[in-house]
mmCIF file of C-alpha atoms in Angstrom:
data_model
loop_
_atom_site.group_PDB
_atom_site.id
_atom_site.type_symbol
_atom_site.label_atom_id
_atom_site.label_comp_id
_atom_site.label_asym_id
_atom_site.label_seq_id
_atom_site.Cartn_x
_atom_site.Cartn_y
_atom_site.Cartn_z
ATOM 1 C CA UNK O 1 37.811 87.935 49.021
ATOM 2 C CA UNK O 2 38.896 91.084 47.287
ATOM 3 C CA UNK O 3 36.218 93.591 47.051
ATOM 4 C CA UNK O 4 36.266 97.050 45.392
ATOM 5 C CA UNK O 5 33.137 99.053 45.959
ATOM 6 C CA UNK O 6 32.827 102.261 43.890
ATOM 7 C CA UNK O 7 31.009 105.650 44.485
ATOM 8 C CA UNK O 8 30.498 108.923 43.181
ATOM 9 C CA UNK O 9 29.663 109.382 39.522
ATOM 10 C CA UNK O 10 26.653 110.842 37.991
ATOM 11 C CA UNK O 11 25.821 113.718 35.771
ATOM 12 C CA UNK O 12 28.077 116.824 35.498
ATOM 13 C CA UNK O 13 28.144 119.993 32.974
ATOM 14 C CA UNK O 14 31.043 120.441 31.091
ATOM 15 C CA UNK O 15 33.816 122.450 32.789
ATOM 16 C CA UNK O 16 32.703 120.646 36.328
ATOM 17 C CA UNK O 17 34.043 118.538 38.866
ATOM 18 C CA UNK O 18 33.530 114.852 40.138
ATOM 19 C CA UNK O 19 35.333 112.871 42.527
ATOM 20 C CA UNK O 20 35.105 109.146 42.388
ATOM 21 C CA UNK O 21 36.177 106.888 45.259
ATOM 22 C CA UNK O 22 36.675 103.336 45.431
ATOM 23 C CA UNK O 23 36.567 101.345 48.997
ATOM 24 C CA UNK O 24 39.126 98.353 48.994
ATOM 25 C CA UNK O 25 38.681 95.264 51.346
ATOM 26 C CA UNK O 26 40.029 91.545 51.542
ATOM 27 C CA UNK O 27 43.510 92.217 50.756
ATOM 28 C CA UNK O 28 46.509 94.353 51.958
ATOM 29 C CA UNK O 29 45.738 97.741 50.388
ATOM 30 C CA UNK O 30 49.001 99.545 50.811
ATOM 31 C CA UNK O 31 50.778 96.546 49.427
ATOM 32 C CA UNK O 32 49.222 97.140 45.808
ATOM 33 C CA UNK O 33 49.320 99.485 43.253
ATOM 34 C CA UNK O 34 45.942 100.619 42.043
ATOM 35 C CA UNK O 35 44.709 102.189 38.911
ATOM 36 C CA UNK O 36 41.735 103.879 37.077
ATOM 37 C CA UNK O 37 40.509 102.569 33.721
ATOM 38 C CA UNK O 38 37.624 104.086 31.793
ATOM 39 C CA UNK O 39 35.409 102.934 29.049
ATOM 40 C CA UNK O 40 33.212 105.282 26.738
ATOM 41 C CA UNK O 41 29.961 103.815 25.774
ATOM 42 C CA UNK O 42 30.138 101.071 23.194
ATOM 43 C CA UNK O 43 33.984 101.548 23.209
ATOM 44 C CA UNK O 44 37.264 99.866 24.356
ATOM 45 C CA UNK O 45 39.344 100.377 27.442
ATOM 46 C CA UNK O 46 41.326 103.038 28.198
ATOM 47 C CA UNK O 47 44.056 103.152 31.070
ATOM 48 C CA UNK O 48 43.952 106.670 32.828
ATOM 49 C CA UNK O 49 46.040 106.603 36.017
ATOM 50 C CA UNK O 50 47.992 104.419 38.355
ATOM 51 C CA UNK O 51 49.482 105.136 41.669
ATOM 52 C CA UNK O 52 52.114 102.996 43.669
ATOM 53 C CA UNK O 53 51.134 101.321 47.312
ATOM 54 C CA UNK O 54 52.644 104.230 49.005
ATOM 55 C CA UNK O 55 51.068 106.650 47.004
ATOM 56 C CA UNK O 56 54.616 108.400 46.117
ATOM 57 C CA UNK O 57 54.298 107.532 42.555
ATOM 58 C CA UNK O 58 51.580 108.345 40.267
ATOM 59 C CA UNK O 59 51.188 108.088 36.333
ATOM 60 C CA UNK O 60 48.610 109.716 34.249
ATOM 61 C CA UNK O 61 47.370 109.066 30.538
ATOM 62 C CA UNK O 62 48.144 112.302 28.447
ATOM 63 C CA UNK O 63 44.068 112.578 27.835
ATOM 64 C CA UNK O 64 43.515 113.467 31.383
ATOM 65 C CA UNK O 65 47.248 114.604 32.774
ATOM 66 C CA UNK O 66 46.478 118.019 34.321
ATOM 67 C CA UNK O 67 42.895 117.534 34.732
ATOM 68 C CA UNK O 68 42.431 114.292 36.876
ATOM 69 C CA UNK O 69 44.374 113.610 40.185
ATOM 70 C CA UNK O 70 44.851 110.056 41.703
ATOM 71 C CA UNK O 71 45.161 109.460 45.317
ATOM 72 C CA UNK O 72 44.932 107.035 48.065
ATOM 73 C CA UNK O 73 44.330 106.882 51.968
ATOM 74 C CA UNK O 74 46.127 103.840 53.138
ATOM 75 C CA UNK O 75 44.482 104.190 56.404
ATOM 76 C CA UNK O 76 41.021 104.022 55.192
ATOM 77 C CA UNK O 77 41.801 101.551 52.373
ATOM 78 C CA UNK O 78 40.338 103.834 49.885
ATOM 79 C CA UNK O 79 41.430 104.905 46.233
ATOM 80 C CA UNK O 80 40.124 108.417 44.970
ATOM 81 C CA UNK O 81 40.346 110.545 41.652
ATOM 82 C CA UNK O 82 39.632 114.025 41.431
ATOM 83 C CA UNK O 83 38.373 114.873 37.873
ATOM 84 C CA UNK O 84 38.245 118.655 37.091
ATOM 85 C CA UNK O 85 37.555 120.618 33.814
ATOM 86 C CA UNK O 86 35.414 117.618 32.606
ATOM 87 C CA UNK O 87 34.743 117.396 29.102
ATOM 88 C CA UNK O 88 31.791 115.525 27.100
ATOM 89 C CA UNK O 89 34.730 113.033 25.897
ATOM 90 C CA UNK O 90 35.205 112.032 29.437
ATOM 91 C CA UNK O 91 31.632 110.190 29.335
ATOM 92 C CA UNK O 92 32.553 106.840 30.213
ATOM 93 C CA UNK O 93 32.015 104.270 32.862
ATOM 94 C CA UNK O 94 35.151 104.422 35.276
ATOM 95 C CA UNK O 95 36.710 101.258 36.863
ATOM 96 C CA UNK O 96 39.058 101.144 39.767
ATOM 97 C CA UNK O 97 41.246 98.144 39.498
ATOM 98 C CA UNK O 98 44.056 96.391 41.655
ATOM 99 C CA UNK O 99 47.245 95.275 40.403
ATOM 100 C CA UNK O 100 47.544 91.166 40.311
ATOM 101 C CA UNK O 101 50.419 91.742 42.831
ATOM 102 C CA UNK O 102 52.537 94.631 44.075
ATOM 103 C CA UNK O 103 53.214 96.842 41.131
ATOM 104 C CA UNK O 104 52.808 94.283 38.542
ATOM 105 C CA UNK O 105 50.893 96.279 35.799
ATOM 106 C CA UNK O 106 48.231 93.684 35.423
ATOM 107 C CA UNK O 107 44.607 94.457 36.724
ATOM 108 C CA UNK O 108 43.413 91.290 38.425
ATOM 109 C CA UNK O 109 40.245 92.762 40.380
ATOM 110 C CA UNK O 110 38.166 95.569 39.578
ATOM 111 C CA UNK O 111 35.336 97.610 40.879
ATOM 112 C CA UNK O 112 31.684 97.537 39.726
ATOM 113 C CA UNK O 113 32.079 100.517 37.493
ATOM 114 C CA UNK O 114 30.464 103.948 37.845
ATOM 115 C CA UNK O 115 29.015 105.962 34.953
ATOM 116 C CA UNK O 116 30.241 109.684 34.520
ATOM 117 C CA UNK O 117 28.104 111.822 31.934
ATOM 118 C CA UNK O 118 29.267 115.098 31.289
ATOM 119 C CA UNK O 119 26.272 116.871 29.564
ATOM 120 C CA UNK O 120 24.507 120.176 29.802
ATOM 121 C CA UNK Z 1 53.292 105.483 23.313
ATOM 122 C CA UNK Z 2 52.942 101.772 22.516
ATOM 123 C CA UNK Z 3 50.175 101.038 20.095
ATOM 124 C CA UNK Z 4 48.523 97.598 20.277
ATOM 125 C CA UNK Z 5 46.634 96.180 17.308
ATOM 126 C CA UNK Z 6 44.144 93.432 17.504
ATOM 127 C CA UNK Z 7 42.839 91.052 14.792
ATOM 128 C CA UNK Z 8 40.286 90.146 13.733
ATOM 129 C CA UNK Z 9 37.828 93.047 14.903
ATOM 130 C CA UNK Z 10 35.241 90.181 15.144
ATOM 131 C CA UNK Z 11 35.599 86.437 15.186
ATOM 132 C CA UNK Z 12 32.598 84.448 14.381
ATOM 133 C CA UNK Z 13 32.431 80.725 15.882
ATOM 134 C CA UNK Z 14 30.465 77.997 17.155
ATOM 135 C CA UNK Z 15 30.296 76.602 20.491
ATOM 136 C CA UNK Z 16 33.507 73.981 20.736
ATOM 137 C CA UNK Z 17 35.587 75.430 18.222
ATOM 138 C CA UNK Z 18 38.794 76.957 18.850
ATOM 139 C CA UNK Z 19 39.324 80.712 18.800
ATOM 140 C CA UNK Z 20 42.861 82.310 17.836
ATOM 141 C CA UNK Z 21 43.294 85.865 18.739
ATOM 142 C CA UNK Z 22 45.972 88.211 17.476
ATOM 143 C CA UNK Z 23 47.804 91.169 19.291
ATOM 144 C CA UNK Z 24 50.630 92.996 17.748
ATOM 145 C CA UNK Z 25 52.612 95.903 19.496
ATOM 146 C CA UNK Z 26 54.092 98.781 17.512
ATOM 147 C CA UNK Z 27 57.376 98.111 19.469
ATOM 148 C CA UNK Z 28 58.653 95.087 21.255
ATOM 149 C CA UNK Z 29 57.050 94.703 24.733
ATOM 150 C CA UNK Z 30 58.890 91.698 25.650
ATOM 151 C CA UNK Z 31 56.428 89.354 27.534
ATOM 152 C CA UNK Z 32 54.955 92.305 29.480
ATOM 153 C CA UNK Z 33 51.622 91.576 27.817
ATOM 154 C CA UNK Z 34 48.150 90.444 29.503
ATOM 155 C CA UNK Z 35 44.480 89.577 28.280
ATOM 156 C CA UNK Z 36 41.254 90.320 29.293
ATOM 157 C CA UNK Z 37 37.682 89.098 29.003
ATOM 158 C CA UNK Z 38 34.902 91.428 29.002
ATOM 159 C CA UNK Z 39 31.078 90.077 29.018
ATOM 160 C CA UNK Z 40 28.465 92.787 28.108
ATOM 161 C CA UNK Z 41 27.464 94.945 31.246
ATOM 162 C CA UNK Z 42 30.443 93.276 33.333
ATOM 163 C CA UNK Z 43 34.017 94.736 34.289
ATOM 164 C CA UNK Z 44 36.993 93.164 32.583
ATOM 165 C CA UNK Z 45 38.329 90.209 33.790
ATOM 166 C CA UNK Z 46 42.077 89.271 33.695
ATOM 167 C CA UNK Z 47 42.833 86.005 31.899
ATOM 168 C CA UNK Z 48 46.568 85.837 31.212
ATOM 169 C CA UNK Z 49 49.569 88.026 32.210
ATOM 170 C CA UNK Z 50 53.085 87.776 31.319
ATOM 171 C CA UNK Z 51 52.071 86.470 27.788
ATOM 172 C CA UNK Z 52 51.551 83.121 28.854
ATOM 173 C CA UNK Z 53 50.592 82.804 32.721
ATOM 174 C CA UNK Z 54 47.037 82.011 33.130
ATOM 175 C CA UNK Z 55 45.387 84.345 36.030
ATOM 176 C CA UNK Z 56 44.004 82.902 39.296
ATOM 177 C CA UNK Z 57 40.707 80.853 38.523
ATOM 178 C CA UNK Z 58 41.122 80.878 34.666
ATOM 179 C CA UNK Z 59 40.480 77.758 32.895
ATOM 180 C CA UNK Z 60 43.094 75.496 31.046
ATOM 181 C CA UNK Z 61 41.198 76.231 27.780
ATOM 182 C CA UNK Z 62 42.759 79.619 27.714
ATOM 183 C CA UNK Z 63 46.473 79.999 26.708
ATOM 184 C CA UNK Z 64 48.462 82.846 25.803
ATOM 185 C CA UNK Z 65 51.575 82.896 23.648
ATOM 186 C CA UNK Z 66 54.193 84.934 22.181
ATOM 187 C CA UNK Z 67 56.900 87.713 22.827
ATOM 188 C CA UNK Z 68 58.338 90.865 21.402
ATOM 189 C CA UNK Z 69 55.567 92.078 19.309
ATOM 190 C CA UNK Z 70 53.329 89.321 18.443
ATOM 191 C CA UNK Z 71 51.064 87.504 20.762
ATOM 192 C CA UNK Z 72 48.202 84.990 20.728
ATOM 193 C CA UNK Z 73 45.261 84.262 22.836
ATOM 194 C CA UNK Z 74 43.860 80.791 22.122
ATOM 195 C CA UNK Z 75 40.524 79.653 23.674
ATOM 196 C CA UNK Z 76 40.223 75.651 23.054
ATOM 197 C CA UNK Z 77 36.681 74.250 22.737
ATOM 198 C CA UNK Z 78 34.588 77.362 23.126
ATOM 199 C CA UNK Z 79 32.065 77.252 25.983
ATOM 200 C CA UNK Z 80 28.696 79.446 25.790
ATOM 201 C CA UNK Z 81 30.099 81.868 28.449
ATOM 202 C CA UNK Z 82 33.252 82.704 26.085
ATOM 203 C CA UNK Z 83 31.279 84.739 23.686
ATOM 204 C CA UNK Z 84 32.611 88.166 24.700
ATOM 205 C CA UNK Z 85 35.210 90.808 23.923
ATOM 206 C CA UNK Z 86 38.665 90.308 24.499
ATOM 207 C CA UNK Z 87 41.412 92.942 25.129
ATOM 208 C CA UNK Z 88 44.899 92.708 25.164
ATOM 209 C CA UNK Z 89 47.147 95.238 27.565
ATOM 210 C CA UNK Z 90 50.853 95.821 27.632
ATOM 211 C CA UNK Z 91 52.726 96.980 30.762
ATOM 212 C CA UNK Z 92 56.118 97.410 29.125
ATOM 213 C CA UNK Z 93 56.353 101.004 29.996
ATOM 214 C CA UNK Z 94 53.955 104.138 30.927
ATOM 215 C CA UNK Z 95 51.612 104.647 29.452
ATOM 216 C CA UNK Z 96 49.902 101.266 29.643
ATOM 217 C CA UNK Z 97 47.504 100.835 26.945
ATOM 218 C CA UNK Z 98 44.747 98.384 25.773
ATOM 219 C CA UNK Z 99 44.294 97.018 22.325
ATOM 220 C CA UNK Z 100 40.951 97.880 20.534
ATOM 221 C CA UNK Z 101 39.341 94.549 21.414
ATOM 222 C CA UNK Z 102 38.374 91.493 19.382
ATOM 223 C CA UNK Z 103 34.903 90.216 19.921
ATOM 224 C CA UNK Z 104 33.942 86.613 19.547
ATOM 225 C CA UNK Z 105 30.373 86.359 18.633
ATOM 226 C CA UNK Z 106 28.192 82.885 17.795
ATOM 227 C CA UNK Z 107 28.211 82.103 14.252
#
């Protein structure tokens, strides 16, 4: 069974930093691209970032480029995102997700989500 | 950036009826489109990928069609658990984006 268990999140002040992690199990982690998606309260889904299975290729939405850094540790089956220079508009539930297969671009499995609140 | 538009914003139907949801892309995305269902308080669930392929474990009452710029998700004979929000998403090129969603609620 595919399992994505997220950790991190919480309350952070504007301008602050936070790191989210996603522990993966039940599949060949290094063989699948992974992504982060967020959902602001009461709003729709926003695809933030993706990383290839090897970690050599990364993509970012313009809204987080230069502030967020996606990474993965294939020895520990863990996906992470370092979030810097956080703003009120970054307040959202953040999900990690696994591609349906390889680098397909469709998200077949999702973590439970973790709430990030940016507020003073 | 490819923009996805979904219509209607809300669809009010009764159990047993058929839901027809539309997704339109600002430029052709070929067949590189997926559909997701999100129930309140839950993570999204992939329903359809590649415009018309049902994801693993998805009931046959969910079907996707279309290519280019116009896509449809059809839910035949709505079950109580189908009342939720549905999002389309393209993977044609980066950045991948989601549509704003269609809420299917009980009439």
